[in-house]
Amino acid sequence: MNRKREKENRKKKQKKDYGKLERRGECLYRNSLSGIYYFQGQINKTRRTQSLGTTDYATARRELIKRRALLGDEHFSSVKISLADWCERYSRTFQRQKPATVADKERALKRIVEDWPTGRNTPLDLIRRSDCDLWLAQYKFGIPSRNGYRWLLRDLFKRAVQDGLLRESPAEHLKAEKRKPPLRLTPTFEQFPAIIASVRSQKFNGRDPEASADFLEAEGLLGLGQAELSSMTRQDVDLERN
């Protein structure tokens, strides 16, 4: 029995102390160890506990009101949720995605908060379609990046509609732009032998000019790419049948 108690006591000592939540007001709690304030309460018959991300009491009180409104507390339905508040909440929805994806989305959200035409503190219900268009028009980048920003805006405001903060999304009209087909310059049949001859004449290019020319000539005549041709062996060639 003594050994069992010692083992249990050892396990208790090894457990990390995360602190206790001490009540500091209605639905407002403070971690005794870290000093960070938390919201803890029941909303729509669901008990929730969420960090308010601050150790300052006054800031925690303001964040508590916003958090209860975001979570659908009917008593705080009239509270205005700003664009910056919603972006901060939205950023927590994609943290489990691939690191590169997370970095791209966080970069886009930062630009939304910093460069939004009507300011970061604009209430969600006052954002218009033209605001989305003006924000996108500020940046000069390629079609893939622009499409990525479009899809992020659509998802950002779509979630606000799903949570009952908006009746309709101001970004619903944004459509993906089609990529233009790449322009590839293909030499004519008359130009092709001249290119091969030029490669054969480069005696000091650091590589075997004959082998390089043979390789390029085989690519052109067989219609194969570099990866396909590199995997070929002597057994794939029938010299008797040319």
PDB file of C-alpha atoms in Angstrom:
ATOM      1  CA  MET A   1       0.000   0.000   0.000  1.00  0.00           C
ATOM      2  CA  ASN A   2       2.834   2.389   0.876  1.00  0.00           C
ATOM      3  CA  ARG A   3       4.486   1.848  -2.525  1.00  0.00           C
ATOM      4  CA  LYS A   4       1.200   2.518  -4.292  1.00  0.00           C
ATOM      5  CA  ARG A   5       0.716   5.786  -2.395  1.00  0.00           C
ATOM      6  CA  GLU A   6       4.276   6.854  -3.121  1.00  0.00           C
ATOM      7  CA  LYS A   7       3.728   6.156  -6.807  1.00  0.00           C
ATOM      8  CA  GLU A   8       0.512   8.212  -6.825  1.00  0.00           C
ATOM      9  CA  ASN A   9       2.205  11.090  -4.989  1.00  0.00           C
ATOM     10  CA  ARG A  10       5.075  10.995  -7.488  1.00  0.00           C
ATOM     11  CA  LYS A  11       2.624  11.234 -10.391  1.00  0.00           C
ATOM     12  CA  LYS A  12       0.887  14.209  -8.783  1.00  0.00           C
ATOM     13  CA  LYS A  13       4.202  16.027  -8.388  1.00  0.00           C
ATOM     14  CA  GLN A  14       5.107  15.330 -12.017  1.00  0.00           C
ATOM     15  CA  LYS A  15       1.869  16.884 -13.298  1.00  0.00           C
ATOM     16  CA  LYS A  16       2.417  20.346 -14.702  1.00  0.00           C
ATOM     17  CA  ASP A  17       0.680  23.158 -12.864  1.00  0.00           C
ATOM     18  CA  TYR A  18      -1.513  25.038 -15.343  1.00  0.00           C
ATOM     19  CA  GLY A  19      -3.103  27.257 -12.707  1.00  0.00           C
ATOM     20  CA  LYS A  20      -6.755  27.680 -11.737  1.00  0.00           C
ATOM     21  CA  LEU A  21      -9.447  29.907 -13.197  1.00  0.00           C
ATOM     22  CA  GLU A  22     -10.493  32.436 -10.561  1.00  0.00           C
ATOM     23  CA  ARG A  23     -13.743  34.359 -11.018  1.00  0.00           C
ATOM     24  CA  ARG A  24     -13.347  38.115 -11.616  1.00  0.00           C
ATOM     25  CA  GLY A  25     -16.851  38.948 -12.816  1.00  0.00           C
ATOM     26  CA  GLU A  26     -19.803  37.599 -14.757  1.00  0.00           C
ATOM     27  CA  CYS A  27     -18.340  34.990 -17.161  1.00  0.00           C
ATOM     28  CA  LEU A  28     -14.903  36.540 -16.588  1.00  0.00           C
ATOM     29  CA  TYR A  29     -12.112  34.426 -15.087  1.00  0.00           C
ATOM     30  CA  ARG A  30      -8.390  34.899 -14.553  1.00  0.00           C
ATOM     31  CA  ASN A  31      -5.741  32.178 -14.634  1.00  0.00           C
ATOM     32  CA  SER A  32      -3.984  32.169 -11.257  1.00  0.00           C
ATOM     33  CA  LEU A  33      -0.641  31.219 -12.819  1.00  0.00           C
ATOM     34  CA  SER A  34      -0.406  33.130 -16.131  1.00  0.00           C
ATOM     35  CA  GLY A  35      -2.699  36.035 -15.267  1.00  0.00           C
ATOM     36  CA  ILE A  36      -4.519  35.674 -18.622  1.00  0.00           C
ATOM     37  CA  TYR A  37      -8.250  36.372 -18.570  1.00  0.00           C
ATOM     38  CA  TYR A  38     -10.801  33.881 -19.929  1.00  0.00           C
ATOM     39  CA  PHE A  39     -14.427  33.873 -20.910  1.00  0.00           C
ATOM     40  CA  GLN A  40     -16.314  30.983 -19.332  1.00  0.00           C
ATOM     41  CA  GLY A  41     -20.051  30.597 -19.555  1.00  0.00           C
ATOM     42  CA  GLN A  42     -23.016  28.976 -21.264  1.00  0.00           C
ATOM     43  CA  ILE A  43     -24.283  30.246 -24.614  1.00  0.00           C
ATOM     44  CA  ASN A  44     -27.169  28.582 -26.434  1.00  0.00           C
ATOM     45  CA  LYS A  45     -27.027  25.664 -23.956  1.00  0.00           C
ATOM     46  CA  THR A  46     -23.339  25.072 -24.723  1.00  0.00           C
ATOM     47  CA  ARG A  47     -20.676  25.672 -22.086  1.00  0.00           C
ATOM     48  CA  ARG A  48     -17.634  27.477 -23.466  1.00  0.00           C
ATOM     49  CA  THR A  49     -14.200  28.488 -22.201  1.00  0.00           C
ATOM     50  CA  GLN A  50     -12.033  30.740 -24.343  1.00  0.00           C
ATOM     51  CA  SER A  51      -8.924  32.817 -23.739  1.00  0.00           C
ATOM     52  CA  LEU A  52      -9.339  36.576 -24.105  1.00  0.00           C
ATOM     53  CA  GLY A  53      -5.620  36.932 -24.851  1.00  0.00           C
ATOM     54  CA  THR A  54      -4.841  39.644 -22.296  1.00  0.00           C
ATOM     55  CA  THR A  55      -3.718  40.114 -18.699  1.00  0.00           C
ATOM     56  CA  ASP A  56      -5.248  43.597 -18.434  1.00  0.00           C
ATOM     57  CA  TYR A  57      -8.615  43.740 -16.663  1.00  0.00           C
ATOM     58  CA  ALA A  58     -10.055  46.676 -18.643  1.00  0.00           C
ATOM     59  CA  THR A  59      -9.058  45.118 -21.968  1.00  0.00           C
ATOM     60  CA  ALA A  60     -10.491  41.774 -20.842  1.00  0.00           C
ATOM     61  CA  ARG A  61     -13.851  43.410 -20.070  1.00  0.00           C
ATOM     62  CA  ARG A  62     -14.044  44.895 -23.585  1.00  0.00           C
ATOM     63  CA  GLU A  63     -12.955  41.639 -25.228  1.00  0.00           C
ATOM     64  CA  LEU A  64     -15.504  39.704 -23.164  1.00  0.00           C
ATOM     65  CA  ILE A  65     -18.370  41.702 -24.652  1.00  0.00           C
ATOM     66  CA  LYS A  66     -17.095  41.150 -28.203  1.00  0.00           C
ATOM     67  CA  ARG A  67     -16.518  37.454 -27.571  1.00  0.00           C
ATOM     68  CA  ARG A  68     -20.046  36.904 -26.241  1.00  0.00           C
ATOM     69  CA  ALA A  69     -21.474  38.671 -29.284  1.00  0.00           C
ATOM     70  CA  LEU A  70     -19.333  36.565 -31.636  1.00  0.00           C
ATOM     71  CA  LEU A  71     -20.439  33.379 -29.940  1.00  0.00           C
ATOM     72  CA  GLY A  72     -24.124  34.254 -30.439  1.00  0.00           C
ATOM     73  CA  ASP A  73     -25.142  35.474 -26.995  1.00  0.00           C
ATOM     74  CA  GLU A  74     -28.588  37.059 -27.566  1.00  0.00           C
ATOM     75  CA  HIS A  75     -27.996  39.667 -24.829  1.00  0.00           C
ATOM     76  CA  PHE A  76     -25.107  41.079 -26.874  1.00  0.00           C
ATOM     77  CA  SER A  77     -26.604  40.776 -30.376  1.00  0.00           C
ATOM     78  CA  SER A  78     -26.534  44.582 -30.842  1.00  0.00           C
ATOM     79  CA  VAL A  79     -22.772  44.791 -30.249  1.00  0.00           C
ATOM     80  CA  LYS A  80     -20.923  45.905 -33.366  1.00  0.00           C
ATOM     81  CA  ILE A  81     -18.211  43.469 -34.474  1.00  0.00           C
ATOM     82  CA  SER A  82     -15.385  45.180 -36.339  1.00  0.00           C
ATOM     83  CA  LEU A  83     -13.542  43.819 -39.353  1.00  0.00           C
ATOM     84  CA  ALA A  84     -10.346  43.457 -37.293  1.00  0.00           C
ATOM     85  CA  ASP A  85     -12.202  41.484 -34.587  1.00  0.00           C
ATOM     86  CA  TRP A  86     -13.644  39.117 -37.174  1.00  0.00           C
ATOM     87  CA  CYS A  87     -10.297  38.616 -38.934  1.00  0.00           C
ATOM     88  CA  GLU A  88      -8.687  37.712 -35.605  1.00  0.00           C
ATOM     89  CA  ARG A  89     -11.400  35.114 -34.950  1.00  0.00           C
ATOM     90  CA  TYR A  90     -11.262  33.782 -38.515  1.00  0.00           C
ATOM     91  CA  SER A  91      -7.481  33.299 -38.274  1.00  0.00           C
ATOM     92  CA  ARG A  92      -8.016  30.570 -35.677  1.00  0.00           C
ATOM     93  CA  THR A  93     -10.049  28.442 -38.114  1.00  0.00           C
ATOM     94  CA  PHE A  94      -7.165  27.466 -40.443  1.00  0.00           C
ATOM     95  CA  GLN A  95      -4.200  26.980 -38.095  1.00  0.00           C
ATOM     96  CA  ARG A  96      -4.176  23.190 -38.668  1.00  0.00           C
ATOM     97  CA  GLN A  97      -3.667  23.532 -42.420  1.00  0.00           C
ATOM     98  CA  LYS A  98      -0.306  23.257 -44.167  1.00  0.00           C
ATOM     99  CA  PRO A  99       2.284  25.792 -42.929  1.00  0.00           C
ATOM    100  CA  ALA A 100       2.564  27.433 -46.356  1.00  0.00           C
ATOM    101  CA  THR A 101      -1.229  27.806 -46.564  1.00  0.00           C
ATOM    102  CA  VAL A 102      -1.402  29.260 -43.060  1.00  0.00           C
ATOM    103  CA  ALA A 103       1.353  31.769 -43.895  1.00  0.00           C
ATOM    104  CA  ASP A 104      -0.420  32.881 -47.110  1.00  0.00           C
ATOM    105  CA  LYS A 105      -3.765  33.361 -45.370  1.00  0.00           C
ATOM    106  CA  GLU A 106      -2.244  35.220 -42.426  1.00  0.00           C
ATOM    107  CA  ARG A 107      -0.438  37.533 -44.860  1.00  0.00           C
ATOM    108  CA  ALA A 108      -3.722  38.266 -46.637  1.00  0.00           C
ATOM    109  CA  LEU A 109      -5.559  38.891 -43.348  1.00  0.00           C
ATOM    110  CA  LYS A 110      -2.839  41.299 -42.265  1.00  0.00           C
ATOM    111  CA  ARG A 111      -3.333  43.244 -45.484  1.00  0.00           C
ATOM    112  CA  ILE A 112      -7.103  43.311 -44.919  1.00  0.00           C
ATOM    113  CA  VAL A 113      -6.688  44.764 -41.433  1.00  0.00           C
ATOM    114  CA  GLU A 114      -4.017  47.281 -42.442  1.00  0.00           C
ATOM    115  CA  ASP A 115      -5.241  48.380 -45.900  1.00  0.00           C
ATOM    116  CA  TRP A 116      -9.053  48.117 -45.807  1.00  0.00           C
ATOM    117  CA  PRO A 117     -10.523  51.209 -47.557  1.00  0.00           C
ATOM    118  CA  THR A 118     -12.842  52.171 -44.671  1.00  0.00           C
ATOM    119  CA  GLY A 119     -10.462  51.172 -41.870  1.00  0.00           C
ATOM    120  CA  ARG A 120      -9.894  48.165 -39.625  1.00  0.00           C
ATOM    121  CA  ASN A 121     -12.617  49.192 -37.145  1.00  0.00           C
ATOM    122  CA  THR A 122     -15.408  49.211 -39.744  1.00  0.00           C
ATOM    123  CA  PRO A 123     -18.395  47.220 -38.393  1.00  0.00           C
ATOM    124  CA  LEU A 124     -19.055  44.092 -40.423  1.00  0.00           C
ATOM    125  CA  ASP A 125     -22.610  45.128 -41.286  1.00  0.00           C
ATOM    126  CA  LEU A 126     -21.350  48.385 -42.861  1.00  0.00           C
ATOM    127  CA  ILE A 127     -18.982  46.724 -45.334  1.00  0.00           C
ATOM    128  CA  ARG A 128     -20.131  47.004 -48.940  1.00  0.00           C
ATOM    129  CA  ARG A 129     -19.290  45.171 -52.168  1.00  0.00           C
ATOM    130  CA  SER A 130     -17.359  48.156 -53.457  1.00  0.00           C
ATOM    131  CA  ASP A 131     -15.086  47.986 -50.388  1.00  0.00           C
ATOM    132  CA  CYS A 132     -13.975  44.493 -51.441  1.00  0.00           C
ATOM    133  CA  ASP A 133     -13.328  45.706 -54.993  1.00  0.00           C
ATOM    134  CA  LEU A 134     -11.348  48.725 -53.775  1.00  0.00           C
ATOM    135  CA  TRP A 135      -9.232  46.586 -51.468  1.00  0.00           C
ATOM    136  CA  LEU A 136      -8.323  44.153 -54.257  1.00  0.00           C
ATOM    137  CA  ALA A 137      -7.562  47.007 -56.677  1.00  0.00           C
ATOM    138  CA  GLN A 138      -4.700  48.234 -54.465  1.00  0.00           C
ATOM    139  CA  TYR A 139      -2.422  45.324 -55.317  1.00  0.00           C
ATOM    140  CA  LYS A 140      -0.596  44.463 -58.504  1.00  0.00           C
ATOM    141  CA  PHE A 141      -0.010  40.738 -58.644  1.00  0.00           C
ATOM    142  CA  GLY A 142      -0.712  37.760 -60.875  1.00  0.00           C
ATOM    143  CA  ILE A 143      -3.981  35.975 -61.460  1.00  0.00           C
ATOM    144  CA  PRO A 144      -3.235  33.053 -59.054  1.00  0.00           C
ATOM    145  CA  SER A 145      -2.511  35.402 -56.129  1.00  0.00           C
ATOM    146  CA  ARG A 146      -5.513  37.587 -56.909  1.00  0.00           C
ATOM    147  CA  ASN A 147      -7.780  34.534 -57.034  1.00  0.00           C
ATOM    148  CA  GLY A 148      -6.411  33.409 -53.662  1.00  0.00           C
ATOM    149  CA  TYR A 149      -7.347  36.782 -52.146  1.00  0.00           C
ATOM    150  CA  ARG A 150     -10.808  36.538 -53.709  1.00  0.00           C
ATOM    151  CA  TRP A 151     -11.461  33.115 -52.197  1.00  0.00           C
ATOM    152  CA  LEU A 152     -10.231  34.232 -48.782  1.00  0.00           C
ATOM    153  CA  LEU A 153     -12.591  37.240 -48.807  1.00  0.00           C
ATOM    154  CA  ARG A 154     -15.500  35.026 -49.830  1.00  0.00           C
ATOM    155  CA  ASP A 155     -14.806  32.544 -47.041  1.00  0.00           C
ATOM    156  CA  LEU A 156     -14.202  35.294 -44.460  1.00  0.00           C
ATOM    157  CA  PHE A 157     -17.613  36.893 -44.963  1.00  0.00           C
ATOM    158  CA  LYS A 158     -19.415  33.619 -45.669  1.00  0.00           C
ATOM    159  CA  ARG A 159     -18.584  32.494 -42.129  1.00  0.00           C
ATOM    160  CA  ALA A 160     -19.959  35.780 -40.790  1.00  0.00           C
ATOM    161  CA  VAL A 161     -23.238  35.014 -42.583  1.00  0.00           C
ATOM    162  CA  GLN A 162     -23.279  31.493 -41.131  1.00  0.00           C
ATOM    163  CA  ASP A 163     -22.823  32.920 -37.611  1.00  0.00           C
ATOM    164  CA  GLY A 164     -25.724  35.340 -38.089  1.00  0.00           C
ATOM    165  CA  LEU A 165     -23.581  38.491 -38.067  1.00  0.00           C
ATOM    166  CA  LEU A 166     -24.454  39.358 -41.679  1.00  0.00           C
ATOM    167  CA  ARG A 167     -27.539  38.812 -43.804  1.00  0.00           C
ATOM    168  CA  GLU A 168     -25.513  38.463 -46.980  1.00  0.00           C
ATOM    169  CA  SER A 169     -21.835  38.420 -47.899  1.00  0.00           C
ATOM    170  CA  PRO A 170     -20.364  41.577 -49.496  1.00  0.00           C
ATOM    171  CA  ALA A 171     -17.819  39.345 -51.269  1.00  0.00           C
ATOM    172  CA  GLU A 172     -20.270  36.915 -52.868  1.00  0.00           C
ATOM    173  CA  HIS A 173     -19.958  38.674 -56.245  1.00  0.00           C
ATOM    174  CA  LEU A 174     -16.219  37.986 -56.512  1.00  0.00           C
ATOM    175  CA  LYS A 175     -15.468  35.367 -59.164  1.00  0.00           C
ATOM    176  CA  ALA A 176     -12.213  33.613 -60.008  1.00  0.00           C
ATOM    177  CA  GLU A 177     -10.347  34.963 -63.018  1.00  0.00           C
ATOM    178  CA  LYS A 178      -9.356  32.465 -65.706  1.00  0.00           C
ATOM    179  CA  ARG A 179      -5.647  32.033 -66.293  1.00  0.00           C
ATOM    180  CA  LYS A 180      -4.358  32.962 -69.710  1.00  0.00           C
ATOM    181  CA  PRO A 181      -2.757  30.089 -71.656  1.00  0.00           C
ATOM    182  CA  PRO A 182       1.055  30.419 -71.641  1.00  0.00           C
ATOM    183  CA  LEU A 183       2.733  31.548 -74.849  1.00  0.00           C
ATOM    184  CA  ARG A 184       5.429  29.096 -75.939  1.00  0.00           C
ATOM    185  CA  LEU A 185       7.623  29.867 -78.933  1.00  0.00           C
ATOM    186  CA  THR A 186       8.050  26.710 -81.004  1.00  0.00           C
ATOM    187  CA  PRO A 187      10.761  26.721 -83.692  1.00  0.00           C
ATOM    188  CA  THR A 188       9.811  25.846 -87.255  1.00  0.00           C
ATOM    189  CA  PHE A 189      11.117  22.660 -88.881  1.00  0.00           C
ATOM    190  CA  GLU A 190      13.613  24.783 -90.821  1.00  0.00           C
ATOM    191  CA  GLN A 191      14.862  26.482 -87.620  1.00  0.00           C
ATOM    192  CA  PHE A 192      15.232  23.191 -85.720  1.00  0.00           C
ATOM    193  CA  PRO A 193      18.324  21.851 -87.634  1.00  0.00           C
ATOM    194  CA  ALA A 194      19.988  25.240 -87.239  1.00  0.00           C
ATOM    195  CA  ILE A 195      19.555  25.074 -83.462  1.00  0.00           C
ATOM    196  CA  ILE A 196      21.062  21.564 -83.362  1.00  0.00           C
ATOM    197  CA  ALA A 197      23.999  22.676 -85.519  1.00  0.00           C
ATOM    198  CA  SER A 198      24.601  25.639 -83.209  1.00  0.00           C
ATOM    199  CA  VAL A 199      24.772  23.338 -80.174  1.00  0.00           C
ATOM    200  CA  ARG A 200      27.235  21.000 -81.948  1.00  0.00           C
ATOM    201  CA  SER A 201      29.513  23.956 -82.742  1.00  0.00           C
ATOM    202  CA  GLN A 202      29.812  25.052 -79.089  1.00  0.00           C
ATOM    203  CA  LYS A 203      33.062  23.244 -78.324  1.00  0.00           C
ATOM    204  CA  PHE A 204      33.733  25.075 -75.064  1.00  0.00           C
ATOM    205  CA  ASN A 205      30.349  25.059 -73.356  1.00  0.00           C
ATOM    206  CA  GLY A 206      31.600  22.901 -70.452  1.00  0.00           C
ATOM    207  CA  ARG A 207      29.706  19.817 -71.647  1.00  0.00           C
ATOM    208  CA  ASP A 208      29.949  17.369 -74.544  1.00  0.00           C
ATOM    209  CA  PRO A 209      28.441  19.340 -77.454  1.00  0.00           C
ATOM    210  CA  GLU A 210      27.827  16.210 -79.522  1.00  0.00           C
ATOM    211  CA  ALA A 211      25.937  14.463 -76.721  1.00  0.00           C
ATOM    212  CA  SER A 212      23.946  17.630 -75.973  1.00  0.00           C
ATOM    213  CA  ALA A 213      23.014  18.033 -79.626  1.00  0.00           C
ATOM    214  CA  ASP A 214      22.044  14.360 -79.952  1.00  0.00           C
ATOM    215  CA  PHE A 215      19.831  14.671 -76.887  1.00  0.00           C
ATOM    216  CA  LEU A 216      18.070  17.797 -78.188  1.00  0.00           C
ATOM    217  CA  GLU A 217      17.671  16.282 -81.634  1.00  0.00           C
ATOM    218  CA  ALA A 218      16.100  13.153 -80.165  1.00  0.00           C
ATOM    219  CA  GLU A 219      13.681  15.293 -78.152  1.00  0.00           C
ATOM    220  CA  GLY A 220      12.565  17.171 -81.244  1.00  0.00           C
ATOM    221  CA  LEU A 221      12.301  14.214 -83.627  1.00  0.00           C
ATOM    222  CA  LEU A 222      10.642  11.854 -81.151  1.00  0.00           C
ATOM    223  CA  GLY A 223       8.380  14.458 -79.558  1.00  0.00           C
ATOM    224  CA  LEU A 224       9.514  13.550 -76.032  1.00  0.00           C
ATOM    225  CA  GLY A 225      10.232  15.666 -73.009  1.00  0.00           C
ATOM    226  CA  GLN A 226      13.467  15.704 -71.024  1.00  0.00           C
ATOM    227  CA  ALA A 227      12.160  13.414 -68.276  1.00  0.00           C
ATOM    228  CA  GLU A 228      10.765  10.884 -70.764  1.00  0.00           C
ATOM    229  CA  LEU A 229      13.928  10.792 -72.853  1.00  0.00           C
ATOM    230  CA  SER A 230      16.213  10.548 -69.792  1.00  0.00           C
ATOM    231  CA  SER A 231      14.559   7.299 -68.747  1.00  0.00           C
ATOM    232  CA  MET A 232      15.188   5.589 -72.104  1.00  0.00           C
ATOM    233  CA  THR A 233      17.863   2.885 -72.449  1.00  0.00           C
ATOM    234  CA  ARG A 234      19.729   1.221 -75.334  1.00  0.00           C
ATOM    235  CA  GLN A 235      17.141  -1.562 -75.357  1.00  0.00           C
ATOM    236  CA  ASP A 236      14.440   0.946 -76.358  1.00  0.00           C
ATOM    237  CA  VAL A 237      16.199   1.677 -79.680  1.00  0.00           C
ATOM    238  CA  ASP A 238      15.889  -0.622 -82.754  1.00  0.00           C
ATOM    239  CA  LEU A 239      18.753   0.390 -85.072  1.00  0.00           C
ATOM    240  CA  GLU A 240      17.892  -2.226 -87.700  1.00  0.00           C
ATOM    241  CA  ARG A 241      14.478  -0.657 -88.246  1.00  0.00           C
ATOM    242  CA  ASN A 242      15.968   2.834 -88.006  1.00  0.00           C
TER     243      ASN A 242
END
